[in-house]
Short mmCIF file of C-alpha atoms in Angstrom, two decimals:
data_model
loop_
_atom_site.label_atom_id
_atom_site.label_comp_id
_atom_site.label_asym_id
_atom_site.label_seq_id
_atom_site.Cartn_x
_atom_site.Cartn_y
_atom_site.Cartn_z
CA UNK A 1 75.16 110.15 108.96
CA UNK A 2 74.69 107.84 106.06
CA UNK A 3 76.43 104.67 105.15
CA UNK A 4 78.39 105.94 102.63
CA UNK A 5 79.68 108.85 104.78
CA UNK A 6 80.35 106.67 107.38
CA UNK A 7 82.88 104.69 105.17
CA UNK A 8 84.83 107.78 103.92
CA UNK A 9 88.32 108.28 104.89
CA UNK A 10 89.67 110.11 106.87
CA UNK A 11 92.86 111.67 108.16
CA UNK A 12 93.70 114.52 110.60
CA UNK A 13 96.64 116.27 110.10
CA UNK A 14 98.28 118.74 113.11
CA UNK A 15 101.19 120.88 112.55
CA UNK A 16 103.06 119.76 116.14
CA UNK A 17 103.76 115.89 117.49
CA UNK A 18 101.40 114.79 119.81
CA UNK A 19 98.26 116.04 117.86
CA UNK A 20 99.36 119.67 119.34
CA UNK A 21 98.72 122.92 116.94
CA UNK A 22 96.53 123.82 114.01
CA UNK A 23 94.91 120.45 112.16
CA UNK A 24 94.21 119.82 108.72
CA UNK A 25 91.24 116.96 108.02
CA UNK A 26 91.11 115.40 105.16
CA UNK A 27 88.91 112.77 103.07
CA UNK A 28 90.98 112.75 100.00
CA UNK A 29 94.05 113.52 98.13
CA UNK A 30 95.68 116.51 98.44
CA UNK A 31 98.46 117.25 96.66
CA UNK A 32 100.00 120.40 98.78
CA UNK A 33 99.44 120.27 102.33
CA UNK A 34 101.33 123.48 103.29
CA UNK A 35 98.20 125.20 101.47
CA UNK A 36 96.60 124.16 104.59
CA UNK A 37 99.44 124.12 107.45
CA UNK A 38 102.91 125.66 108.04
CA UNK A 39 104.27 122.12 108.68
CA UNK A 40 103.04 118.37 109.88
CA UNK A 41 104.26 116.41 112.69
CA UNK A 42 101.60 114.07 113.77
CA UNK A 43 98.41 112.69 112.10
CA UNK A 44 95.28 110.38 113.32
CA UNK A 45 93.63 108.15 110.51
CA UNK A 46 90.61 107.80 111.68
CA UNK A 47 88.78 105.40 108.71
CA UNK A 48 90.43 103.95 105.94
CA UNK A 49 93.99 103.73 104.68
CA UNK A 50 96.41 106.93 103.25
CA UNK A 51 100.08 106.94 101.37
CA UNK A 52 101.50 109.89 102.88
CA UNK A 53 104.72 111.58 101.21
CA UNK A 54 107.78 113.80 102.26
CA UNK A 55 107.23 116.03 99.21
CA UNK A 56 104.21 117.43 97.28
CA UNK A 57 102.33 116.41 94.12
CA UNK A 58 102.84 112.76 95.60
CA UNK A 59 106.86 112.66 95.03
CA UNK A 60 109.09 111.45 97.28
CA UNK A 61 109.42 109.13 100.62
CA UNK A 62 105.69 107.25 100.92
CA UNK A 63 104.40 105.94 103.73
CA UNK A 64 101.44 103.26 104.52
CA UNK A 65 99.04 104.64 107.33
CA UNK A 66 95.94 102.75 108.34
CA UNK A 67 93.69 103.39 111.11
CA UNK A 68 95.83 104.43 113.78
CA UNK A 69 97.38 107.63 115.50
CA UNK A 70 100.81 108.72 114.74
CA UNK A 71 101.71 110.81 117.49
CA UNK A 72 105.45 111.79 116.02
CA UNK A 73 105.19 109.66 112.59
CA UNK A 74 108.86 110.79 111.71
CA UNK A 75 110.87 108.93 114.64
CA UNK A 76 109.16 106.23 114.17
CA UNK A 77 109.34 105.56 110.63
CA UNK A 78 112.73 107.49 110.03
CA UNK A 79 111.59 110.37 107.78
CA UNK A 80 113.89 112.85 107.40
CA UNK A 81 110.84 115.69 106.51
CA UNK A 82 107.15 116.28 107.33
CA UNK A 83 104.34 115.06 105.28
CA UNK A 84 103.66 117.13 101.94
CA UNK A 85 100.82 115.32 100.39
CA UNK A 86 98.76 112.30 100.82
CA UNK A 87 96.53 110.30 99.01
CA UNK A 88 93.36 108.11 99.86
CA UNK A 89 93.11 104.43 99.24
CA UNK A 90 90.39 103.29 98.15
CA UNK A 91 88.84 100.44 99.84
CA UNK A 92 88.71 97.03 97.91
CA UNK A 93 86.95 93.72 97.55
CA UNK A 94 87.98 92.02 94.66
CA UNK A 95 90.85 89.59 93.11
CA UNK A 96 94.50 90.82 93.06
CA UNK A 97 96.28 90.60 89.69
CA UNK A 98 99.73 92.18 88.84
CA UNK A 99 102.73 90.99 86.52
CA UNK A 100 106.12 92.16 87.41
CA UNK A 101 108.92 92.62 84.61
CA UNK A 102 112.74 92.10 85.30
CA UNK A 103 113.15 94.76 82.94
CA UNK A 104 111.87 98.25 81.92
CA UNK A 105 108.67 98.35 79.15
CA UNK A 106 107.95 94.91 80.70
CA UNK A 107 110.85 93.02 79.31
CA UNK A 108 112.61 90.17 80.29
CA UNK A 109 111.31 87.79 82.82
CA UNK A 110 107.16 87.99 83.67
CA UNK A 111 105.35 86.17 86.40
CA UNK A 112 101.85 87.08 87.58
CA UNK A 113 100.78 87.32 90.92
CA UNK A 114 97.71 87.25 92.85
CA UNK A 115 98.56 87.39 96.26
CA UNK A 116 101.52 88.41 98.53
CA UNK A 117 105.32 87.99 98.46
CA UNK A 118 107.81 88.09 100.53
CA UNK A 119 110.37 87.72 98.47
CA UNK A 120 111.13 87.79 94.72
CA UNK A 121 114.37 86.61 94.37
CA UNK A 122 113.46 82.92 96.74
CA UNK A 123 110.12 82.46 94.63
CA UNK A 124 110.96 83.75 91.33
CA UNK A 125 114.73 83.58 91.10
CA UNK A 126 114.34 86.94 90.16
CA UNK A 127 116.83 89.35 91.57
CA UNK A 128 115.10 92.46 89.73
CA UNK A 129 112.18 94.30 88.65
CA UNK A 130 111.68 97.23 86.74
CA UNK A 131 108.67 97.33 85.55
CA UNK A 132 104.78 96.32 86.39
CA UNK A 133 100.96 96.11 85.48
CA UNK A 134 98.60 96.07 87.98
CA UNK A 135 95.66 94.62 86.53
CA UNK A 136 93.14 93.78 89.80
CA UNK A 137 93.54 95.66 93.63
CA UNK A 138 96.10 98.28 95.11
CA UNK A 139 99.59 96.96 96.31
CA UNK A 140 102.62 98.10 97.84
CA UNK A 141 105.79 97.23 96.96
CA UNK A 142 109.06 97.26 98.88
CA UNK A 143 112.47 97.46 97.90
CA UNK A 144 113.52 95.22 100.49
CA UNK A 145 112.65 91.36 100.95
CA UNK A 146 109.94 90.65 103.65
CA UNK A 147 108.02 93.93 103.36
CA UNK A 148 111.06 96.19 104.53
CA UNK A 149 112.75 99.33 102.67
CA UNK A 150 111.53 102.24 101.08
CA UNK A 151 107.29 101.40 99.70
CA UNK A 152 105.80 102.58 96.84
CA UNK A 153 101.72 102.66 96.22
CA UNK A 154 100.51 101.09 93.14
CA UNK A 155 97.51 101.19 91.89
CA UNK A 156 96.03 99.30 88.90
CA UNK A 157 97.76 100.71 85.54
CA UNK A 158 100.59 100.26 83.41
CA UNK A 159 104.12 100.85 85.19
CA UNK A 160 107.08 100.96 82.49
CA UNK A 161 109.56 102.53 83.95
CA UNK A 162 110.21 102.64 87.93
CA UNK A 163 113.48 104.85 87.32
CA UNK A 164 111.37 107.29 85.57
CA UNK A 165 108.61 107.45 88.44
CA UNK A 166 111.94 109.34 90.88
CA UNK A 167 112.65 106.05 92.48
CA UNK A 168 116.22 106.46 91.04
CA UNK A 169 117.35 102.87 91.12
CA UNK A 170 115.27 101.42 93.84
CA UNK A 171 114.80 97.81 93.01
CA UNK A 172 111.21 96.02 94.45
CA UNK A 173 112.00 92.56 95.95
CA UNK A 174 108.76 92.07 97.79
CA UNK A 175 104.83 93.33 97.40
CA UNK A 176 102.08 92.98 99.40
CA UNK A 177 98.00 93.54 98.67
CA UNK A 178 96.53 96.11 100.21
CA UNK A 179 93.62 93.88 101.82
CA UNK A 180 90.20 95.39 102.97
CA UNK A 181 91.03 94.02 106.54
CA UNK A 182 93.09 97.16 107.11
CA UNK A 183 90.39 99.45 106.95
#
C-alpha cells in the first residue's frame, strides 16, 4: 500500500448496531447513503475524522467521529435518526484563524481567534454569534458553552448567515480546532 493510501479515510458503515448487516465503506463524502444501504445503525472509522448527519446532502443533526467504533452511535449521542450522509475531514497541519461576528454579514462585534474556546460569552462578553470566516484550519462549533449542544463543521470560507445554513436560531457559544492529533 502506499503512503498516501495509507493516510486516506476511512469509514464503515453497517445497516444494524453492533456492526451486524450489509456495510457501506467509504473514503469520502457522500451525500446519500441510502443509495448504498436501507438504513445505518453502527459505523467503525477506521483512519481519519468524518461529520456524519441525520439527513442527506449534509443537512441536519452533525456529528464528530474520529477513529473509533460506534457500535449503536444513536443512544449514545441522542440522535433521533440514522446517518444520511457524511463527509471527510481533511487532515491538517497548519495555523488556525477564524473571526466570529455577533451579527449576521459579519456585523457587530469581531474578535479573531486562533485557538480553542470554551466559552464566548466569559472571554468575549459576547452572548451571540451569527456569523463567521474561517480563514486557516477546520473547526467545530457548539451551541453550548464548553464544547456541548448541537456541532456544526466549518471549514475555511465565508459564513454570513448561520440562520440561513437550517440551524434555525442555534446560537454558537464555544468552538474548538479540529487538531491533527485526532487522526
Amino acid at each position: 500500500m502506499s503512503a498516501t493510501n495509507m493516510n486516506m479515510s476511512r469509514i464503515v458503515f453497517y445497516e444494524d448496531r453492533n456492526f451486524q448487516g450489509r456495510s457501506y465503506d467509504c473514503s469520502s463524502d457522500c451525500a446519500d447513503l441510502s443509495s448504498y444501504l436501507s438504513r445505518c445503525h453502527s459505523c467503525r472509522v477506521e483512519r481519519g475524522c468524518f461529520m456524519v448527519y441525520d439527513r442527506t446532502n449534509y443537512m441536519g443533526n452533525q456529528y464528530f467521529m474520529r477513529r473509533g467504533e460506534y457500535a449503536d452511535y444513536m443512544s449514545m449521542m441522542g440522535m433521533s435518526d440514522c446517518i444520511r450522509s457524511c463527509r471527510m475531514i481533511p487532515m491538517y497541519r497548519g495555523s488556525y484563524r477564524m473571526r466570529i461576528y455577533e451579527r449576521e454579514n459579519f456585523g457587530g462585534q469581531m474578535y479573531e481567534m486562533m485557538d480553542d474556546c470554551d466559552n464566548i460569552m466569559d472571554r468575549y462578553r459576547m452572548s451571540n454569534c451569527m456569523s463567521c470566516h474561517v480563514m486557516d484550519g477546520h473547526w467545530l462549533m457548539y451551541e453550548q458553552p464548553h464544547y456541548r449542544g448541537r456541532m456544526m463543521y466549518m471549514r475555511p470560507g465565508e459564513y454570513r448567515s448561520f440562520m440561513n445554513m437550517g440551524m434555525g436560531n442555534m446560537r454558537f457559544m464555544s468552538m474548538r480546532r479540529i487538531m491533527d492529533s485526532y487522526y
